[in-house]
GROMACS .gro file of N, CA and C in nm:
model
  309
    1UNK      N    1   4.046  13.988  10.255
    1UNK     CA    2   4.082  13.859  10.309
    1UNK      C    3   4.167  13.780  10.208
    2UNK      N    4   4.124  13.784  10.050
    2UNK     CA    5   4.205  13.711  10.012
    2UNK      C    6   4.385  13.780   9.953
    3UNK      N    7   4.415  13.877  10.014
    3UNK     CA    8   4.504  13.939   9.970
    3UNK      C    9   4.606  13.892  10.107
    4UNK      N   10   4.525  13.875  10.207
    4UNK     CA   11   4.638  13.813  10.350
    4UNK      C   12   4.632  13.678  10.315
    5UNK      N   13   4.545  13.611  10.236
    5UNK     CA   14   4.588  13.464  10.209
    5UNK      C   15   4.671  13.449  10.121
    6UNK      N   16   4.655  13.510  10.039
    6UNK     CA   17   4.794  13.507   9.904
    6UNK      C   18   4.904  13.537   9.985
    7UNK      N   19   4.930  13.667  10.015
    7UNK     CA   20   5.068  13.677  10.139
    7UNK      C   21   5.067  13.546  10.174
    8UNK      N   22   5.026  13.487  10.287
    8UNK     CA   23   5.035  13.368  10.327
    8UNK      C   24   5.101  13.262  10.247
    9UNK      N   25   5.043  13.257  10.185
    9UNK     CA   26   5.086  13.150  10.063
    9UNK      C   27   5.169  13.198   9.985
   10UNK      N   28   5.257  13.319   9.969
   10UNK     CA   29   5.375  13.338   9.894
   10UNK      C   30   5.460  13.312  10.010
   11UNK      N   31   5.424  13.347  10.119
   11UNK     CA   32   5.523  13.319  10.218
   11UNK      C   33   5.585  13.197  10.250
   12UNK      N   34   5.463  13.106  10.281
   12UNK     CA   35   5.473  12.989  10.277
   12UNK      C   36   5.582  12.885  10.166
   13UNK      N   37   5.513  12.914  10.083
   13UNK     CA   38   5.601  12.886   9.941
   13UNK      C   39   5.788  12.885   9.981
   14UNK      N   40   5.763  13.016  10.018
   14UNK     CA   41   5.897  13.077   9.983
   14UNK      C   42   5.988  13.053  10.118
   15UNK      N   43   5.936  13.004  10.211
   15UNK     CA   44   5.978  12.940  10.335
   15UNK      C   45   6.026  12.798  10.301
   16UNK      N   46   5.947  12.720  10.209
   16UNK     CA   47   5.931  12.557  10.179
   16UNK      C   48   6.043  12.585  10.074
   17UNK      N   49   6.087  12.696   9.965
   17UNK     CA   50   6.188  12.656   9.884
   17UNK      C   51   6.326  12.682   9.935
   18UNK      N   52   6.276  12.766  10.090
   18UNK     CA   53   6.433  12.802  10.109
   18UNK      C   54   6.489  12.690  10.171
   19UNK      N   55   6.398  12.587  10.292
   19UNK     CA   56   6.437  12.473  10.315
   19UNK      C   57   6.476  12.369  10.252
   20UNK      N   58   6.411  12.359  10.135
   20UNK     CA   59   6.443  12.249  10.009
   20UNK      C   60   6.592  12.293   9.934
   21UNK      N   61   6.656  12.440   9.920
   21UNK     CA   62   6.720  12.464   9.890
   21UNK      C   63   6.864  12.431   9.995
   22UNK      N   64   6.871  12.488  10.107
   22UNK     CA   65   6.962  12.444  10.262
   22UNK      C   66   6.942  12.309  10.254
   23UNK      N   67   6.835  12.218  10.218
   23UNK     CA   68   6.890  12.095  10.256
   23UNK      C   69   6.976  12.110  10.139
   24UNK      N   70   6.925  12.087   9.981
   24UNK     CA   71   7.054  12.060   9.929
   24UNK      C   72   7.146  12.093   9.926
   25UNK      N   73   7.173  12.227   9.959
   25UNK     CA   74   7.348  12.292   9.977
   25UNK      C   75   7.360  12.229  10.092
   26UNK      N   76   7.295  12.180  10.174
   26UNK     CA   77   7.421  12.101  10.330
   26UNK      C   78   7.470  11.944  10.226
   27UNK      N   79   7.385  11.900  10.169
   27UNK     CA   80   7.430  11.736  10.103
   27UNK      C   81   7.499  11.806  10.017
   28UNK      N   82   7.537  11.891   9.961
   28UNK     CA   83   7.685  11.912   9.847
   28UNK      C   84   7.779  11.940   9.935
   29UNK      N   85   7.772  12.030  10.059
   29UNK     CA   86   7.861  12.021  10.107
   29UNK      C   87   7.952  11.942  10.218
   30UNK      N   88   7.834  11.852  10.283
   30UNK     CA   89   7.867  11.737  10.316
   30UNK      C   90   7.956  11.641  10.193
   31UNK      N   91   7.855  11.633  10.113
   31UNK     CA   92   7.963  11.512  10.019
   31UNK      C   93   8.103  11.575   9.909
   32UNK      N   94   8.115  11.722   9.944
   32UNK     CA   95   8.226  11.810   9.909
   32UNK      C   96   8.288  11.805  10.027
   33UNK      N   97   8.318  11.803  10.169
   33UNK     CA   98   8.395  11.762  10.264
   33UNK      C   99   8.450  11.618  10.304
   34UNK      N  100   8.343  11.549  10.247
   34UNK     CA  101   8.358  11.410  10.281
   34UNK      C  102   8.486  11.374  10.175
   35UNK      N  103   8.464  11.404  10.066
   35UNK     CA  104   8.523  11.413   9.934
   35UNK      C  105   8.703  11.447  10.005
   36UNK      N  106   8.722  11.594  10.019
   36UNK     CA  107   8.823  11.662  10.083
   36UNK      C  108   8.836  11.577  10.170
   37UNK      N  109   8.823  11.539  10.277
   37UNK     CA  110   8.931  11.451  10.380
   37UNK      C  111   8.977  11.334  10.284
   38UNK      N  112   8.933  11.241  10.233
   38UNK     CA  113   8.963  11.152  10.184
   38UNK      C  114   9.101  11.154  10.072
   39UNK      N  115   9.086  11.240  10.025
   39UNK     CA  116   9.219  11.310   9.917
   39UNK      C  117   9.293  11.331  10.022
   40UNK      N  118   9.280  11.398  10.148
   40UNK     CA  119   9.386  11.448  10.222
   40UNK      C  120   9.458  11.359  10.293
   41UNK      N  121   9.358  11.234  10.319
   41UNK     CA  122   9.396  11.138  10.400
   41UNK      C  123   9.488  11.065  10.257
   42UNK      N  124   9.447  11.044  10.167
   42UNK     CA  125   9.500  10.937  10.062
   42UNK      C  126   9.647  11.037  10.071
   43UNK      N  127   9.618  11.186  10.067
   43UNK     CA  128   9.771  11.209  10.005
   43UNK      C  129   9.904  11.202  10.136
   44UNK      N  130   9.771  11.218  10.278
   44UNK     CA  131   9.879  11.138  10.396
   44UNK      C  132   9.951  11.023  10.378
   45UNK      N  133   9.910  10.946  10.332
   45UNK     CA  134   9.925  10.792  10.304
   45UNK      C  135  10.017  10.733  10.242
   46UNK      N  136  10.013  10.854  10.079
   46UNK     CA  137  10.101  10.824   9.990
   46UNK      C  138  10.278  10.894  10.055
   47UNK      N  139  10.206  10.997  10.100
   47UNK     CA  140  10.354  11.052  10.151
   47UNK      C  141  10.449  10.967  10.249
   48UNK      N  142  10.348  10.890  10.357
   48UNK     CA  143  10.398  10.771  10.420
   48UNK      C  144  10.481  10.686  10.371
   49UNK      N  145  10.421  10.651  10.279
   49UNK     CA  146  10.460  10.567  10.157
   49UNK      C  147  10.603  10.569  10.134
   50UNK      N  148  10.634  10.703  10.060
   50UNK     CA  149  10.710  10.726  10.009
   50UNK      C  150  10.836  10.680  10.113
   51UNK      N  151  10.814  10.748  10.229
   51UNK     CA  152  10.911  10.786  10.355
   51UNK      C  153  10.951  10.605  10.384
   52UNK      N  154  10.827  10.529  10.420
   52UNK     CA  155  10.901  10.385  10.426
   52UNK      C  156  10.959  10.285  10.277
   53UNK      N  157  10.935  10.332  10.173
   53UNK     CA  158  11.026  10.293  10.045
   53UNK      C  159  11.165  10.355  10.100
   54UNK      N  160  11.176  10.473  10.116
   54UNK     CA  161  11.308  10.516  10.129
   54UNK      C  162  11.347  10.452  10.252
   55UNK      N  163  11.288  10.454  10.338
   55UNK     CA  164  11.344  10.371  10.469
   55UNK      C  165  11.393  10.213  10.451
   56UNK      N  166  11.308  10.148  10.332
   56UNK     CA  167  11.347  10.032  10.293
   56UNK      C  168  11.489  10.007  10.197
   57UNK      N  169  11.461  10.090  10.163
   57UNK     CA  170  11.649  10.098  10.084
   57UNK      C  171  11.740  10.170  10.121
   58UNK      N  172  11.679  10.247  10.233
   58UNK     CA  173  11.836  10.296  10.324
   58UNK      C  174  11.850  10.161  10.385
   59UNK      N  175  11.778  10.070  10.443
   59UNK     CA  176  11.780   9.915  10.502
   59UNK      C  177  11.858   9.829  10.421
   60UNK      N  178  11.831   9.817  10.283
   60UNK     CA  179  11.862   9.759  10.157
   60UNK      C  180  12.050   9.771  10.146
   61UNK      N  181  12.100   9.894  10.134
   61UNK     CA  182  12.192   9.995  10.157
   61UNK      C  183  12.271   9.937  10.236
   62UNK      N  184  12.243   9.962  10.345
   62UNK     CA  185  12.327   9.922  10.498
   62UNK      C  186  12.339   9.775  10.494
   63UNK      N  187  12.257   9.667  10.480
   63UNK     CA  188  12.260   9.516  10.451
   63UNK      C  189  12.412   9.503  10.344
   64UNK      N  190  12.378   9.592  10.281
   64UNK     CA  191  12.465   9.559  10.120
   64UNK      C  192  12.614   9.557  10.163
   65UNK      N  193  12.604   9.715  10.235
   65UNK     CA  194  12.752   9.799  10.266
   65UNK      C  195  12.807   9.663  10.417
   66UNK      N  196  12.714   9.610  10.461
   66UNK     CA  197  12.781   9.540  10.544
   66UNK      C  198  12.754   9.357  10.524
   67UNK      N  199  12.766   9.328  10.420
   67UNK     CA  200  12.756   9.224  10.320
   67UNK      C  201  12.675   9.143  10.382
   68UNK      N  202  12.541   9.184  10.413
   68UNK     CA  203  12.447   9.099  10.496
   68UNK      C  204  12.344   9.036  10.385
   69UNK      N  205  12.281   8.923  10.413
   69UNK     CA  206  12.184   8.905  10.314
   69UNK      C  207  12.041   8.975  10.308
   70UNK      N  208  12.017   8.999  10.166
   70UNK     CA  209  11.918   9.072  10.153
   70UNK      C  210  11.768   9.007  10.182
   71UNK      N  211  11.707   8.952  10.258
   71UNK     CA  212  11.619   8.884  10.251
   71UNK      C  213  11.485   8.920  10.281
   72UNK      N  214  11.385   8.918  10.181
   72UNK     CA  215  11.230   8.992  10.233
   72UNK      C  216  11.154   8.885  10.350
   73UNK      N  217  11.196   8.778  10.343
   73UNK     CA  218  11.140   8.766  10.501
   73UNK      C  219  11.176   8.754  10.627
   74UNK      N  220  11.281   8.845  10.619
   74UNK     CA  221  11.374   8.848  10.784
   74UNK      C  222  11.338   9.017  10.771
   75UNK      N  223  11.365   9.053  10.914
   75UNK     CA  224  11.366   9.193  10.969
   75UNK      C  225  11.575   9.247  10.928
   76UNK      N  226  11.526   9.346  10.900
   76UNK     CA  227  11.398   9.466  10.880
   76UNK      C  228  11.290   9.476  10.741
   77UNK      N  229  11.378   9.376  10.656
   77UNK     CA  230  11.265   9.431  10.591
   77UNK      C  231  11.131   9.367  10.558
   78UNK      N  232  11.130   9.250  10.666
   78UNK     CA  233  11.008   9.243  10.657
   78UNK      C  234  10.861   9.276  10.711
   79UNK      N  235  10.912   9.410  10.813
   79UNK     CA  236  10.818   9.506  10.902
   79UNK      C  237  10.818   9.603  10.765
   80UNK      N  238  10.911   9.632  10.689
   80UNK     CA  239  10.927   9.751  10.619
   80UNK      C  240  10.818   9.710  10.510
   81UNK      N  241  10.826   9.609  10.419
   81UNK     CA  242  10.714   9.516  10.315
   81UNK      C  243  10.591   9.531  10.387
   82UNK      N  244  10.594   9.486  10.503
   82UNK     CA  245  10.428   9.485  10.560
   82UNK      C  246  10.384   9.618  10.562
   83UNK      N  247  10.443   9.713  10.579
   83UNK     CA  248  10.394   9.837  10.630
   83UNK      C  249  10.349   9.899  10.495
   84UNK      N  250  10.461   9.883  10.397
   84UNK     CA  251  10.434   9.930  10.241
   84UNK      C  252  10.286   9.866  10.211
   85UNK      N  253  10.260   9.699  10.238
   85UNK     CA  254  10.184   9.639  10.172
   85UNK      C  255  10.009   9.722  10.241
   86UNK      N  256  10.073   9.722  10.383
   86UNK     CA  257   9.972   9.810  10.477
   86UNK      C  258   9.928   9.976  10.404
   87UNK      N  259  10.018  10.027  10.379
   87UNK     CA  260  10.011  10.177  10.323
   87UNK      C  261   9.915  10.187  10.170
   88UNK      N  262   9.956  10.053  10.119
   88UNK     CA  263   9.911  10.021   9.954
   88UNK      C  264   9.755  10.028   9.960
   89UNK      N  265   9.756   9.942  10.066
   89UNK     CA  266   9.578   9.900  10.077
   89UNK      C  267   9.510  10.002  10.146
   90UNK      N  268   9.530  10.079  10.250
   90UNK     CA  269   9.501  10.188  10.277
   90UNK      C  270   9.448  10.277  10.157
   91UNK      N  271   9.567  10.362  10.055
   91UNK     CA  272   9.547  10.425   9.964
   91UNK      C  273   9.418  10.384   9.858
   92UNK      N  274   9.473  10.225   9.822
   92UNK     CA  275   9.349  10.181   9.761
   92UNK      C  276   9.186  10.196   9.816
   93UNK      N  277   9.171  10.209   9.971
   93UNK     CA  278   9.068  10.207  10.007
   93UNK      C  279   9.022  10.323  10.012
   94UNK      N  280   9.140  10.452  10.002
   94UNK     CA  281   9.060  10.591   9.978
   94UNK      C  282   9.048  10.648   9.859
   95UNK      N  283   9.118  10.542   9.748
   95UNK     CA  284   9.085  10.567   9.570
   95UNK      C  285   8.926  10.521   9.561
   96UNK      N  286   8.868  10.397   9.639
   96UNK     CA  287   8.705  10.334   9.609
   96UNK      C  288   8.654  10.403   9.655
   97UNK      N  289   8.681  10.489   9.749
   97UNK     CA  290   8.560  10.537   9.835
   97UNK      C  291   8.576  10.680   9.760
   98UNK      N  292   8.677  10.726   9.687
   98UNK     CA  293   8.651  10.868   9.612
   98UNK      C  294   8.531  10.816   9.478
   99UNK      N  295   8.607  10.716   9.426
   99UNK     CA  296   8.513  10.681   9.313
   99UNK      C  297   8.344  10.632   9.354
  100UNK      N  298   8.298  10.569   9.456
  100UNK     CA  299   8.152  10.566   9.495
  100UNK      C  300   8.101  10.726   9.563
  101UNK      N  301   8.240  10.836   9.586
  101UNK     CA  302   8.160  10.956   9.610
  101UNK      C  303   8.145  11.031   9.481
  102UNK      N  304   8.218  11.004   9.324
  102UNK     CA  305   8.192  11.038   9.215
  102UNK      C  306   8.027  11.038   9.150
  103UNK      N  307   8.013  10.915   9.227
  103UNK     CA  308   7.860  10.886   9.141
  103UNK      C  309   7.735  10.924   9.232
   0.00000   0.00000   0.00000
C-alpha cells in the first residue's frame, strides 16, 4: 500500500510542477509578445514618420520654388506638423510602455 501512495505522490508532485512551470512559460511568453508588437508597432510609426518629414519638405520645396510663404500655421503644413506632432507622441507612448514591460 505504501508503495501506490508514494507513486501517487510522485505523481502528483510532478503534475503540480509541470503546471507551475506552463504557467510561467505562458507569462514569459505573453510578456515576450506583448514586448514584440510594441517595437513593431513603434518601428511602424517611426517609419511613418519619416515618410511625412519628407512629405513636409517636398511641401516646404514646392512653397519655395513657387515663392509662396512658408508658414507653419496655414495648410499644408499645418496638417503635416500635426501629424508629425501626432506620430511623436504615438512613438513616445510605445518607448513607456516598453520601459514598464522592462521591469
Amino acid at each position: 500500500m505504501a508503495l501506490k501512495e508514494n507513486l501517487q505522490n510522485y505523481l502528483k508532485k510532478g503534475v503540480q510542477a509541470s503546471k507551475e512551470a506552463f504557467s510561467k512559460a505562458e507569462t514569459a511568453v505573453t510578456k515576450f509578445g506583448d514586448k514584440s508588437v510594441l517595437k513593431i508597432e513603434k518601428k511602424q510609426f517611426e517609419a511613418k514618420l519619416r515618410k511625412e518629414i519628407a512629405s513636409l519638405g517636398q511641401s516646404a520645396l514646392d512653397a519655395f520654388e513657387k515663392n509662396i510663404p512658408i508658414l507653419p500655421d496655414q495648410e499644408p503644413f499645418l496638417s503635416h506638423l500635426n501629424t508629425i506632432k501626432n506620430l511623436k507622441a504615438e512613438i513616445q507612448q510605445r518607448e513607456d510602455l516598453l520601459k514598464e514591460k522592462q521591469n
